[in-house]
Coordinates of C-alpha atoms and ligand atoms in Angstrom, one line a residue:
X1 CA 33.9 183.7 42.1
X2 CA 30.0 182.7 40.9
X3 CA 29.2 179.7 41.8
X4 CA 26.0 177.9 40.6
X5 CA 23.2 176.6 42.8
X6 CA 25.0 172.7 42.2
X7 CA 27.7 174.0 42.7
X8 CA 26.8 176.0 45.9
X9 CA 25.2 172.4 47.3
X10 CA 28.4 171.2 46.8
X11 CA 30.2 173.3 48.9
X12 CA 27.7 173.1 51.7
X13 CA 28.3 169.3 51.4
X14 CA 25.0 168.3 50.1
X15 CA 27.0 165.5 48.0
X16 CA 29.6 164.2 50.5
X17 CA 33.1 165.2 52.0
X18 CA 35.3 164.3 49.6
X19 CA 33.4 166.7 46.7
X20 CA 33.3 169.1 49.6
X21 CA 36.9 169.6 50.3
X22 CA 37.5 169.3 46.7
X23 CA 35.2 172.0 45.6
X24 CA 36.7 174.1 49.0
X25 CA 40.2 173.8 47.2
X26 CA 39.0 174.8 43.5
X27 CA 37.1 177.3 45.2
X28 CA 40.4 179.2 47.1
X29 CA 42.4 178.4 43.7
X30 CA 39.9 180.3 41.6
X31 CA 39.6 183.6 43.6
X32 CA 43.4 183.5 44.1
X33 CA 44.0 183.7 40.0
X34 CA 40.7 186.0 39.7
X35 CA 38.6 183.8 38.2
X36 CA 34.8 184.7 37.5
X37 CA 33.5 181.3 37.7
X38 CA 34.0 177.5 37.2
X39 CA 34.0 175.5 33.6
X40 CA 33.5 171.9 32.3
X41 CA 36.5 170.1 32.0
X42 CA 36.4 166.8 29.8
X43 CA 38.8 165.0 31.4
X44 CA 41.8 164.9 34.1
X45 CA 45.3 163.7 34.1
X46 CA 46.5 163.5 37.9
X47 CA 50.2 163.6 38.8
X48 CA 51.4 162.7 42.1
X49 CA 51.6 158.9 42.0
X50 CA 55.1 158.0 42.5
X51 CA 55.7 156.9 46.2
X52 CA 59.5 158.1 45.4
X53 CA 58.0 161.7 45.2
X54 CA 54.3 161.7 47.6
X55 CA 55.5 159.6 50.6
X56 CA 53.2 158.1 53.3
X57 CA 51.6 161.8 53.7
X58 CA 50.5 161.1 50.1
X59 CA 49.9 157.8 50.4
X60 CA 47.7 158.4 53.5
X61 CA 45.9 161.5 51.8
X62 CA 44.8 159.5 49.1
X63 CA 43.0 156.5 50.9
X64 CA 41.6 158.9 53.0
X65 CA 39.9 160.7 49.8
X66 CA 39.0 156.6 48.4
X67 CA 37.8 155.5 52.2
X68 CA 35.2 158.9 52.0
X69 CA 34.2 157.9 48.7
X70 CA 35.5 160.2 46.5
X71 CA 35.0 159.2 42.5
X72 CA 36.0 161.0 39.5
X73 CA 32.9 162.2 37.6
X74 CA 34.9 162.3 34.2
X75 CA 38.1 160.8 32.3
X76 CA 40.8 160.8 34.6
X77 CA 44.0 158.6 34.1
X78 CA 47.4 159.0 35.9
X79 CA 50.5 159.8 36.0
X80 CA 54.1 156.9 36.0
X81 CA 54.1 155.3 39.1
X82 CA 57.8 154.3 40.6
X83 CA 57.7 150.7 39.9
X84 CA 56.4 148.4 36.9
X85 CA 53.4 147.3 38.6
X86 CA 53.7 144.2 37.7
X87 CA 57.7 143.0 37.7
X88 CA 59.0 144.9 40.0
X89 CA 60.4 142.1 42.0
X90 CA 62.1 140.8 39.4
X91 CA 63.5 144.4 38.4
X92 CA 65.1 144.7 41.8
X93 CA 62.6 147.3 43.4
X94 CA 62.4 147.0 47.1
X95 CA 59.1 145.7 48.7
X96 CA 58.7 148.1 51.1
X97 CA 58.3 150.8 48.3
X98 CA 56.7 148.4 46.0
X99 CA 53.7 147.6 48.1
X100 CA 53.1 151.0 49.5
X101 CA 53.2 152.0 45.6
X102 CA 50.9 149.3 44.6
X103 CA 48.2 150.7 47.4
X104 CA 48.1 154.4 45.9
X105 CA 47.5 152.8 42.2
X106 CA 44.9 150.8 43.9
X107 CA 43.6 154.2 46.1
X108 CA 43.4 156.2 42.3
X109 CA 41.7 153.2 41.2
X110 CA 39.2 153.2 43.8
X111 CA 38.4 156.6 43.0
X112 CA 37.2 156.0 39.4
X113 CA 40.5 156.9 37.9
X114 CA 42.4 154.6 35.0
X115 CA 45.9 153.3 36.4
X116 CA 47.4 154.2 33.0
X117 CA 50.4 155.1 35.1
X118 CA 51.5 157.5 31.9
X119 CA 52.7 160.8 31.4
X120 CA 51.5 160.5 28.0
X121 CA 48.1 160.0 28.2
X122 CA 47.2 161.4 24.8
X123 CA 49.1 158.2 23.3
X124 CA 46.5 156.0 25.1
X125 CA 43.2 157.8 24.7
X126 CA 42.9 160.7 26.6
X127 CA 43.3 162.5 23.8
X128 CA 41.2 166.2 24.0
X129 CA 40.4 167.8 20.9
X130 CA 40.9 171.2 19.5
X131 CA 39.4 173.7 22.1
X132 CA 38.5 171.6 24.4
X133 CA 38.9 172.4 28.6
X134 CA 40.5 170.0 30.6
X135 CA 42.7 169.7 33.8
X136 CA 46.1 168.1 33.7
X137 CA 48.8 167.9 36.0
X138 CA 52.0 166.4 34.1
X139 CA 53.8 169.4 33.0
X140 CA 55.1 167.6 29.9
X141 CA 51.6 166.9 28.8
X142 CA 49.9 170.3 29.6
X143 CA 52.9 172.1 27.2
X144 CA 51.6 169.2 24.9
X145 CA 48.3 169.2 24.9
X146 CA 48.0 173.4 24.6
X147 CA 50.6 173.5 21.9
X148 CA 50.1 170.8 20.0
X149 CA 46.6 169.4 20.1
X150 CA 45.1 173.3 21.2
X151 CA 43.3 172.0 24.3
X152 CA 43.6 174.2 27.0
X153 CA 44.7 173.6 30.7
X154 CA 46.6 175.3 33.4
X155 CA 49.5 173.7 35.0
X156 CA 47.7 171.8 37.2
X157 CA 49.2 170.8 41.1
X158 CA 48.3 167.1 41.8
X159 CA 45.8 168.1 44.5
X160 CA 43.9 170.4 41.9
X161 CA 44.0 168.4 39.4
X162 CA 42.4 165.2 42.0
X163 CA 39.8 168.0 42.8
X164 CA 38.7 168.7 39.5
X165 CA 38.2 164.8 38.6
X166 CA 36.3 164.8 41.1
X167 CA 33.7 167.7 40.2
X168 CA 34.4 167.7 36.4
X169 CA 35.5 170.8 36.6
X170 CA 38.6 173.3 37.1
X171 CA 38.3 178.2 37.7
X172 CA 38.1 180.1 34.5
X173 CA 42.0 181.3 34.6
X174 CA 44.9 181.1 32.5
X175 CA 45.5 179.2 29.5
X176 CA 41.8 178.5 29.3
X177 CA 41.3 182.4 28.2
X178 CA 41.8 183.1 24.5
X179 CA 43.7 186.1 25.5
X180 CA 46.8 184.7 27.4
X181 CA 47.4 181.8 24.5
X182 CA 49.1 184.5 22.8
X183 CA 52.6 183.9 21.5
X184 CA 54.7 186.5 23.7
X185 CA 58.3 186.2 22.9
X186 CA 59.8 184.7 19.3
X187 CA 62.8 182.1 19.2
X188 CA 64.7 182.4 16.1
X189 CA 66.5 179.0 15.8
X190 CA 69.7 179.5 14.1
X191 CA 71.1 176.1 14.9
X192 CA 70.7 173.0 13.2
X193 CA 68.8 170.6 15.0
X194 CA 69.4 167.1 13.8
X195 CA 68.1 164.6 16.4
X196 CA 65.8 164.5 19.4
X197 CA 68.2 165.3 21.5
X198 CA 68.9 168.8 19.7
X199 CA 65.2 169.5 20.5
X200 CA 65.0 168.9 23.8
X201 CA 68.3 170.9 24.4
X202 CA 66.0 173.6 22.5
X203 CA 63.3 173.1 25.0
X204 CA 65.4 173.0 28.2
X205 CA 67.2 176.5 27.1
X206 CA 64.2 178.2 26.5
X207 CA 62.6 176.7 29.3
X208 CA 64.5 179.5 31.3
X209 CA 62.1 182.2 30.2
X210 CA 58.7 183.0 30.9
X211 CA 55.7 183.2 28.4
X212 CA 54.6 181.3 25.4
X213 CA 57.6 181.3 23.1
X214 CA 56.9 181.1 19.2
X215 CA 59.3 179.3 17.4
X216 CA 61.0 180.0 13.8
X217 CA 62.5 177.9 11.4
X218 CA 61.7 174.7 12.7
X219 CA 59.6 171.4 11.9
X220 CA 60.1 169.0 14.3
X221 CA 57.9 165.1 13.8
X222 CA 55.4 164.2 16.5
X223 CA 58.0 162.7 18.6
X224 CA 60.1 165.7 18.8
X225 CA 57.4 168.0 19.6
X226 CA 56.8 165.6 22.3
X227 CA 60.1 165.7 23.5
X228 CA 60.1 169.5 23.4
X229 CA 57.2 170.4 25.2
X230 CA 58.7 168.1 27.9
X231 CA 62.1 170.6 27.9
X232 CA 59.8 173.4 28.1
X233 CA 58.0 172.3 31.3
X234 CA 60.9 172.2 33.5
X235 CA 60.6 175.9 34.1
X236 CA 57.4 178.1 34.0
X237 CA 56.2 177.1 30.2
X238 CA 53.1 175.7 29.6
X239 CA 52.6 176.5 25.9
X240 CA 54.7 177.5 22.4
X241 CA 53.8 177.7 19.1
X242 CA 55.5 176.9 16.3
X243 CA 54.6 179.1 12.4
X244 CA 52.7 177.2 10.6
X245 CA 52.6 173.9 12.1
X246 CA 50.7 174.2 15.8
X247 CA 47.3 175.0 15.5
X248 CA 47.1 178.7 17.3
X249 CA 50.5 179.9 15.7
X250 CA 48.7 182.7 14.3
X251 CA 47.4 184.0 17.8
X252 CA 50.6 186.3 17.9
X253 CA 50.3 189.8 20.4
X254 CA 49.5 192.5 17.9
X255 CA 51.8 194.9 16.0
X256 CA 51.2 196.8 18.7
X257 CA 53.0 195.1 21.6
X258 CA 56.3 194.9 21.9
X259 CA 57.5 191.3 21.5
X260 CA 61.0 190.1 23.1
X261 CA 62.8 187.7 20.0
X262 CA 65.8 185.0 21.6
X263 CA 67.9 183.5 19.2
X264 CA 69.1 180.1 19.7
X265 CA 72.2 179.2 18.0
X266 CA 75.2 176.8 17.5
X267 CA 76.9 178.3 20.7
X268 CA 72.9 177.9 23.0
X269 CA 72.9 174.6 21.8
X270 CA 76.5 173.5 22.8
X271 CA 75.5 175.5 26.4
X272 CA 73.0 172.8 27.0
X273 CA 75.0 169.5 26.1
X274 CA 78.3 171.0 28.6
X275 CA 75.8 171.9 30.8
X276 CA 73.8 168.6 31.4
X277 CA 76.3 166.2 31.0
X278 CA 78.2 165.0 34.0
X279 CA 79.2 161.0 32.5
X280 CA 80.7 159.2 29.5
X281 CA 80.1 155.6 30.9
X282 CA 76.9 154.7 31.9
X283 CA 75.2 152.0 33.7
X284 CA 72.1 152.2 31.8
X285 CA 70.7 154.1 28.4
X286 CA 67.0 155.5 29.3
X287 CA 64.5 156.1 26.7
X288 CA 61.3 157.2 27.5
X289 CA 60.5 160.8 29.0
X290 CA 58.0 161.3 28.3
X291 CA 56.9 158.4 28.1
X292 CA 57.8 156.1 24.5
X293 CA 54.9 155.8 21.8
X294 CA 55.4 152.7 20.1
X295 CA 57.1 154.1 17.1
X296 CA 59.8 155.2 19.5
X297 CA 60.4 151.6 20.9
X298 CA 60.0 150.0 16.8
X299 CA 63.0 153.0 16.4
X300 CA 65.2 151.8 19.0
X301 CA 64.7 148.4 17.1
X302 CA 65.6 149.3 14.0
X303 CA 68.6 150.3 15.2
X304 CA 69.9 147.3 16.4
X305 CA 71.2 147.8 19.9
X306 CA 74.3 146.1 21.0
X307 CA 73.8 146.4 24.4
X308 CA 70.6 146.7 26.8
X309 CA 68.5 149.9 26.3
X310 CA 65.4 150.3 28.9
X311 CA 62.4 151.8 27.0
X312 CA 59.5 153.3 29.3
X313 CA 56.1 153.2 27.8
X314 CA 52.6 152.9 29.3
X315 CA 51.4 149.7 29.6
X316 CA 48.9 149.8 27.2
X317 CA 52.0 149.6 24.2
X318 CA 52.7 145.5 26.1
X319 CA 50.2 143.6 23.4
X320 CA 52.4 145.6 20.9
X321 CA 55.9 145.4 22.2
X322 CA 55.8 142.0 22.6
X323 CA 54.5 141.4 19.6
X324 CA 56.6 143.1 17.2
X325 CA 59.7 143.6 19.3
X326 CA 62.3 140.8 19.1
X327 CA 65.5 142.5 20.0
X328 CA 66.3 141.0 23.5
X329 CA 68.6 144.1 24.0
X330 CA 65.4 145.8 24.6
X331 CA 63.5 146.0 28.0
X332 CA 60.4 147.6 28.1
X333 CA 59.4 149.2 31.2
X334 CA 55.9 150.0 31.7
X335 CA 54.3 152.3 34.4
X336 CA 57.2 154.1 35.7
X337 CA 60.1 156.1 34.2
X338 CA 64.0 156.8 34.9
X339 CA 62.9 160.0 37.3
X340 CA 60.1 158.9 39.4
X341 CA 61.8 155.0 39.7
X342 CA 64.0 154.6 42.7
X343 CA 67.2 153.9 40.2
X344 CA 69.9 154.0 43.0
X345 CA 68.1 150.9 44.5
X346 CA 68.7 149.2 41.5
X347 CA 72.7 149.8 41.1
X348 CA 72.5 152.4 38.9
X349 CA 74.4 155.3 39.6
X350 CA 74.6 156.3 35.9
X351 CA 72.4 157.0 32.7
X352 CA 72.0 157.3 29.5
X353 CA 69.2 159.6 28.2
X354 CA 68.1 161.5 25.2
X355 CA 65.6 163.8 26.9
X356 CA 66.8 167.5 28.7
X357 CA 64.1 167.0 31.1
X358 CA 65.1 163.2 31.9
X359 CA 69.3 164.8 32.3
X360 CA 68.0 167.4 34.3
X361 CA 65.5 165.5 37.0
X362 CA 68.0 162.6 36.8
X363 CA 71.2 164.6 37.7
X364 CA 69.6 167.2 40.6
X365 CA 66.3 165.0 41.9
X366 CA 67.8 161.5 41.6
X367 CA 71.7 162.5 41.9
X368 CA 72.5 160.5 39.4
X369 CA 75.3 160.7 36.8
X370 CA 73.9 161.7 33.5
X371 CA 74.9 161.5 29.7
X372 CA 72.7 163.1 27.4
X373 CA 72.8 162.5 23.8
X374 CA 70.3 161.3 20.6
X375 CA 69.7 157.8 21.0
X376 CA 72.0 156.8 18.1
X377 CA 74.6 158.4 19.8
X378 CA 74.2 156.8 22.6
X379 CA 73.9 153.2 21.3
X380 CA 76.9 153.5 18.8
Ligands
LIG401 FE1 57.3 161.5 32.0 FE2 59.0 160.8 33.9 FE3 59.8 162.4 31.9 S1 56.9 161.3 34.2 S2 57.9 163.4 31.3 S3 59.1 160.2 31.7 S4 60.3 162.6 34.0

């Protein structure tokens, strides 16, 4: 891979360790994927934050990068950690995890990065614009980000996506070439999808394939599309398009090239709903994965809840939810989520969930009991 004179200095160590070992690892990741060189990237979105899913090896990684002085030269915010940083005692999370969480917020913090603690970092500012090269981690967010807003990242790791905060930069590869943004396989959508939920079933069925899938028939709402690209991740997807309403549907292969057409019906659909639920009582409903915007938690209020629904948003939503939500049936949850949150600590061996990807992580990472269902299913 060419590498420019700074970036040559770098390597050598001209501008400390940390940038060092950092441009070392983008280095090895770009002449594995063949790329010809490095690019600008405007901003980062680092995973890898939960204590629940890094341990102490992460933990001790990380304030060893802060103690040698590493600092993000662009944008950077972070993924949901596994505890409301702030209320977690009174939640019922255990101090042990708690305060070894609290110190890898505090080691991203050090490094220049925003403790956003989202997986939805385009609700909160980090919002790239058409075109634009950037390196995020969050698989949710990449799908979202190249689909919807047509910025263009790879899938990042959360050590590649650390390094290329910290040089402002990420190899020329992948979904940051015109050429592999290309729709590769069509989805004609035969059933009606009539909530969230439907969607995200969607998403987690065709999440089983590989390529960028271009959906027919469809026109899901902002929240949906969020929803979706968050099914989509849990396999190898990292981009769809949709006719007429993503910005690079028209980027189809050519006539030429043979393109492979699913359909996805009544009988898909019903696959997905036997498949991921395991529950009919729950212990808790979960909303929130990816993280809730706050039209999603004034939804959930509109609806009136009977009993307690736990909403996960990012922090910055709290001047807003407590604000304008009343409903007491309500918790908001800020910073973490119902996969990356040690839920079994807190009694719950059950939930309640409207997202594919939350069912999925829940049942085989967390070994929890799952119900999946719209959220007006699962308040009724
Ligand atoms: Fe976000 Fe947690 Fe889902 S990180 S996408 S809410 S699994």
């Amino acid at each position: 891979m060419h590498l420019t004179k700074d970036e040559e200095k770098i390597l050598q160590g001209e501008e400390g360790e940390a940038a060092k070992k950092a441009m070392e690892l983008l280095v090895v990741l770009g002449d594995i994927y063949g790329a010809e060189k490095l690019i600008d990237v405007a901003s980062a979105q680092v995973s890898g934050v939960s204590y629940a899913t890094i341990g102490d090896a992460g933990l001790d990684f990380l304030e060893d990068w802060a103690s040698k002085g590493a600092k993000s030269r662009i944008f950077a915010t972070i993924n949901p950690a596994g505890i409301d940083l702030e209320r977690w005692r009174e939640l019922g999370f255990k101090e042990n995890f708690a305060k070894k969480q609290l110190r890898i917020v505090k080691a991203y913090e050090a490094m220049g990065m925003l403790p956003s603690c989202t997986c939805a970092p385009y609700l909160i500012g980090n919002l790239p614009h058409f075109g634009e090269h950037i390196a995020w981690a969050e698989s949710s967010s990449v799908v979202f980000a190249n689909s919807v807003l047509g910025a263009r990242t790879n899938r990042e790791s959360a050590v590649s996506a650390l390094a290329s905060a910290l040089l402002g930069k990420t190899p020329y590869c992948g979904l940051h070439l015109e050429e592999n943004r290309k729709g590769t396989f069509t989805v004609e959508v035969e059933a009606e999808l009539r909530s969230e939920a439907d969607y995200s079933a969607m998403g987690y069925y065709v999440s089983g394939y590989e390529g960028v899938p271009v959906f027919k028939n469809i026109s899901p709402s902002t929240e949906e599309l969020k929803i979706l690209s968050a099914a989509l991740g849990v396999g190898t997807i990292d981009m769809f398009q949709i006719q007429g309403i993503t910005p690079e549907s028209s980027t189809r292969k050519s006539g030429s090239e043979k393109v492979e057409k699913i359909e996805f019906g009544r009988e898909e659909l019903k696959e997905v709903y036997e498949k991921l639920n395991s529950a009919e009582e729950v212990d808790a409903i979960c909303i929130g994965c990816p993280h809730c915007s706050i039209a999603e938690i004034l939804k959930i209020e509109q609806l009136k809840p009977k009993r307690e629904v736990w909403a996960f948003t990012a922090r910055q939503n709290k001047p807003l939810v407590e604000k304008y939500i009343k409903n007491k049936k309500i918790k908001v949850i800020y910073d973490t989520c119902m996969v990356v949150s040690p839920l079994r600590d807190l009694g719950i061996e059950a939930v309640g969930v409207n997202s594919a990807k939350a069912a999925f992580y829940c049942a085989n990472l967390s070994k929890l009991k799952v119900r999946f269902d719209s959220l007006e299913n699962l308040l009724k």
